[in-house]
CSV table of C-alpha atoms in Angstrom, one decimal:
chain,number,residue,atom,x,y,z
A,84,MET,CA,-24.7,-106.5,-7.1
A,85,SER,CA,-27.6,-104.2,-7.8
A,86,ASP,CA,-28.3,-101.4,-5.4
A,87,LEU,CA,-32.0,-102.2,-5.9
A,88,ILE,CA,-32.2,-103.5,-2.3
A,89,SER,CA,-31.8,-99.9,-1.1
A,90,LYS,CA,-34.8,-98.8,-3.1
A,91,VAL,CA,-37.4,-101.4,-2.0
A,92,THR,CA,-40.1,-101.5,0.6
A,93,THR,CA,-43.1,-103.6,1.4
A,94,ARG,CA,-46.8,-102.7,1.8
A,95,ASP,CA,-50.0,-104.6,2.4
A,96,MET,CA,-51.3,-106.5,-0.7
A,97,VAL,CA,-54.6,-105.0,-1.9
A,98,LEU,CA,-57.1,-106.4,-4.5
A,99,ASP,CA,-55.6,-104.2,-7.2
A,100,ASP,CA,-52.3,-106.1,-6.8
A,101,VAL,CA,-53.7,-109.5,-7.6
A,102,ASP,CA,-53.2,-109.4,-11.4
A,103,LYS,CA,-49.5,-108.5,-11.0
A,104,VAL,CA,-49.0,-111.0,-8.2
A,105,ILE,CA,-50.6,-113.8,-10.4
A,106,GLU,CA,-48.0,-113.0,-13.1
A,107,ILE,CA,-45.2,-113.7,-10.6
A,108,GLU,CA,-47.1,-116.7,-9.2
A,109,ASN,CA,-47.4,-118.3,-12.6
A,110,GLN,CA,-43.7,-117.8,-13.3
A,111,CYS,CA,-42.6,-119.3,-10.0
A,112,PHE,CA,-44.8,-122.3,-9.2
A,113,PRO,CA,-45.9,-125.4,-11.2
A,114,ILE,CA,-49.3,-125.3,-9.4
A,115,PRO,CA,-50.0,-121.6,-8.9
A,116,TRP,CA,-52.7,-120.1,-6.7
A,117,SER,CA,-55.6,-118.7,-8.6
A,118,PRO,CA,-56.6,-115.0,-8.5
A,119,TYR,CA,-59.7,-116.1,-6.5
A,120,ALA,CA,-57.5,-117.7,-3.8
A,121,PHE,CA,-55.5,-114.4,-3.4
A,122,ARG,CA,-58.7,-112.4,-3.3
A,123,CYS,CA,-60.2,-114.7,-0.7
A,124,GLU,CA,-57.1,-114.4,1.5
A,125,ILE,CA,-57.2,-110.5,1.3
A,126,LEU,CA,-61.0,-110.2,1.8
A,127,ASP,CA,-62.1,-113.1,3.9
A,128,ASN,CA,-59.2,-114.6,5.9
A,129,ASN,CA,-58.8,-112.7,9.2
A,130,PHE,CA,-55.6,-114.7,9.9
A,131,ALA,CA,-54.0,-113.7,6.6
A,132,ASN,CA,-51.3,-111.1,6.2
A,133,TYR,CA,-50.0,-110.5,2.6
A,134,LEU,CA,-47.2,-108.1,1.6
A,135,VAL,CA,-46.0,-107.0,-1.8
A,136,LEU,CA,-42.4,-105.9,-2.4
A,137,ILE,CA,-42.1,-102.7,-4.5
A,138,ASN,CA,-39.5,-100.4,-5.8
A,139,LYS,CA,-40.0,-97.0,-4.1
A,140,GLU,CA,-39.1,-95.3,-7.3
A,141,LYS,CA,-41.6,-97.3,-9.3
A,142,PRO,CA,-44.3,-98.2,-6.8
A,143,GLU,CA,-46.6,-99.6,-9.5
A,144,GLU,CA,-44.0,-102.4,-10.1
A,145,ILE,CA,-44.4,-105.5,-7.9
A,146,LEU,CA,-41.1,-107.3,-7.5
A,147,GLY,CA,-42.4,-110.1,-5.2
A,148,TYR,CA,-44.9,-111.0,-2.6
A,149,ALA,CA,-45.3,-113.0,0.6
A,150,GLY,CA,-48.1,-114.2,2.7
A,151,MET,CA,-48.7,-115.8,6.1
A,152,TRP,CA,-51.4,-116.7,8.5
A,153,VAL,CA,-51.0,-115.7,12.1
A,154,ILE,CA,-53.1,-117.9,14.5
A,155,LEU,CA,-52.6,-117.2,18.2
A,156,ASP,CA,-48.8,-117.0,18.7
A,157,GLU,CA,-47.8,-118.9,15.6
A,158,ALA,CA,-47.2,-117.6,12.0
A,159,HIS,CA,-47.2,-119.9,9.0
A,160,VAL,CA,-45.7,-118.7,5.7
A,161,THR,CA,-48.2,-119.6,2.9
A,162,ASN,CA,-46.1,-118.4,0.0
A,163,ILE,CA,-43.2,-116.2,-0.9
A,164,ALA,CA,-41.9,-115.4,-4.4
A,165,ILE,CA,-39.6,-112.9,-6.2
A,166,ALA,CA,-40.1,-112.2,-9.9
A,167,PRO,CA,-37.5,-114.3,-11.7
A,168,ASN,CA,-35.8,-111.3,-13.3
A,169,HIS,CA,-35.2,-109.8,-9.8
A,170,ARG,CA,-33.7,-112.9,-8.1
A,171,GLY,CA,-30.2,-112.9,-6.8
A,172,LYS,CA,-30.4,-109.3,-5.4
A,173,ARG,CA,-31.2,-110.2,-1.8
A,174,LEU,CA,-34.9,-109.2,-2.3
A,175,GLY,CA,-36.2,-112.5,-1.0
A,176,GLU,CA,-34.2,-112.0,2.2
A,177,PHE,CA,-35.6,-108.5,2.6
A,178,LEU,CA,-39.2,-109.7,1.9
A,179,LEU,CA,-38.9,-112.6,4.4
A,180,LEU,CA,-37.5,-110.4,7.1
A,181,SER,CA,-40.3,-107.9,6.5
A,182,LEU,CA,-42.8,-110.8,6.9
A,183,ILE,CA,-41.2,-111.9,10.1
A,184,ALA,CA,-41.3,-108.3,11.4
A,185,ARG,CA,-45.1,-108.3,10.6
A,186,ALA,CA,-45.5,-111.6,12.4
A,187,LEU,CA,-43.9,-110.1,15.5
A,188,THR,CA,-46.3,-107.2,15.5
A,189,LYS,CA,-49.2,-109.7,15.3
A,190,GLY,CA,-47.9,-111.5,18.4
A,191,ALA,CA,-46.2,-114.5,16.9
A,192,THR,CA,-43.5,-116.2,18.9
A,193,ALA,CA,-42.6,-118.7,16.2
A,194,ILE,CA,-42.9,-119.0,12.4
A,195,THR,CA,-43.1,-122.1,10.3
A,196,LEU,CA,-43.1,-123.0,6.6
A,197,GLU,CA,-42.7,-125.9,4.1
A,198,VAL,CA,-40.2,-125.9,1.3
A,199,ARG,CA,-39.5,-128.4,-1.5
A,200,VAL,CA,-36.5,-130.6,-0.8
A,201,SER,CA,-35.1,-129.6,-4.2
A,202,ASN,CA,-35.4,-125.8,-3.6
A,203,THR,CA,-31.8,-125.3,-2.6
A,204,PRO,CA,-31.8,-121.4,-2.9
A,205,ALA,CA,-34.9,-121.2,-0.6
A,206,LEU,CA,-33.4,-123.7,1.9
A,207,LYS,CA,-30.2,-121.6,2.0
A,208,LEU,CA,-32.1,-118.4,2.6
A,209,TYR,CA,-34.3,-119.9,5.3
A,210,GLU,CA,-31.3,-121.4,7.1
A,211,LYS,CA,-29.4,-118.1,6.8
A,212,ILE,CA,-32.3,-116.3,8.6
A,213,GLY,CA,-32.3,-119.0,11.3
A,214,PHE,CA,-35.0,-121.5,10.3
A,215,THR,CA,-34.2,-125.1,11.3
A,216,LYS,CA,-35.4,-128.3,9.7
A,217,GLU,CA,-37.9,-130.0,11.9
A,218,GLY,CA,-39.5,-132.6,9.8
A,219,ILE,CA,-40.6,-134.0,6.4
A,220,ARG,CA,-44.0,-134.0,4.8
A,221,LYS,CA,-43.9,-137.0,2.5
A,222,GLY,CA,-45.3,-136.4,-1.0
A,223,TYR,CA,-46.4,-132.9,0.1
A,224,TYR,CA,-46.2,-131.3,-3.4
A,225,GLN,CA,-49.0,-132.5,-5.7
A,226,ASP,CA,-47.4,-131.8,-9.0
A,227,ASN,CA,-44.6,-134.3,-8.6
A,228,ASN,CA,-45.2,-135.9,-5.2
A,229,GLU,CA,-42.0,-134.2,-3.9
A,230,ASP,CA,-41.4,-134.1,-0.1
A,231,GLY,CA,-41.7,-130.9,1.8
A,232,ILE,CA,-39.3,-129.9,4.5
A,233,ILE,CA,-41.0,-128.4,7.6
A,234,MET,CA,-38.9,-125.5,9.0
A,235,TRP,CA,-39.4,-123.5,12.1
A,236,LYS,CA,-37.9,-120.3,13.6
A,237,LYS,CA,-38.4,-119.1,17.1
A,238,LEU,CA,-39.0,-115.3,17.1
A,239,VAL,CA,-38.9,-114.6,20.8
């Protein structure tokens, strides 16, 4: 396994990151968010918290990103992605744990997300970190009408 995990950190996403984030978004999702959507999240959404995962030795390289909304005491993961060429190195776990740490600093006592029923790697990661399956959103994903699994994790 790569020792890249020891060389990564997260920081807040800024507008200058959007083009690199969109490259990853387009590689990872059949219906990707637009650059405009990310810019609006960064500039206009007071509930939004977005992180980028970077290599400390190459801080200009974005390896992944994650976002969430924190409303009152609940956090909701909006998206999380690792560049395909960096998967399998525990970076998704590092990024999700960083997002959870941020949620705690914002006063969240629970965190929720949706995941495709077919996304086995993500499901395994979420369960490893302590998320539990709490429901199904029928036909949640518009590209193929796939169901989404609703998952929750208590933080405190």
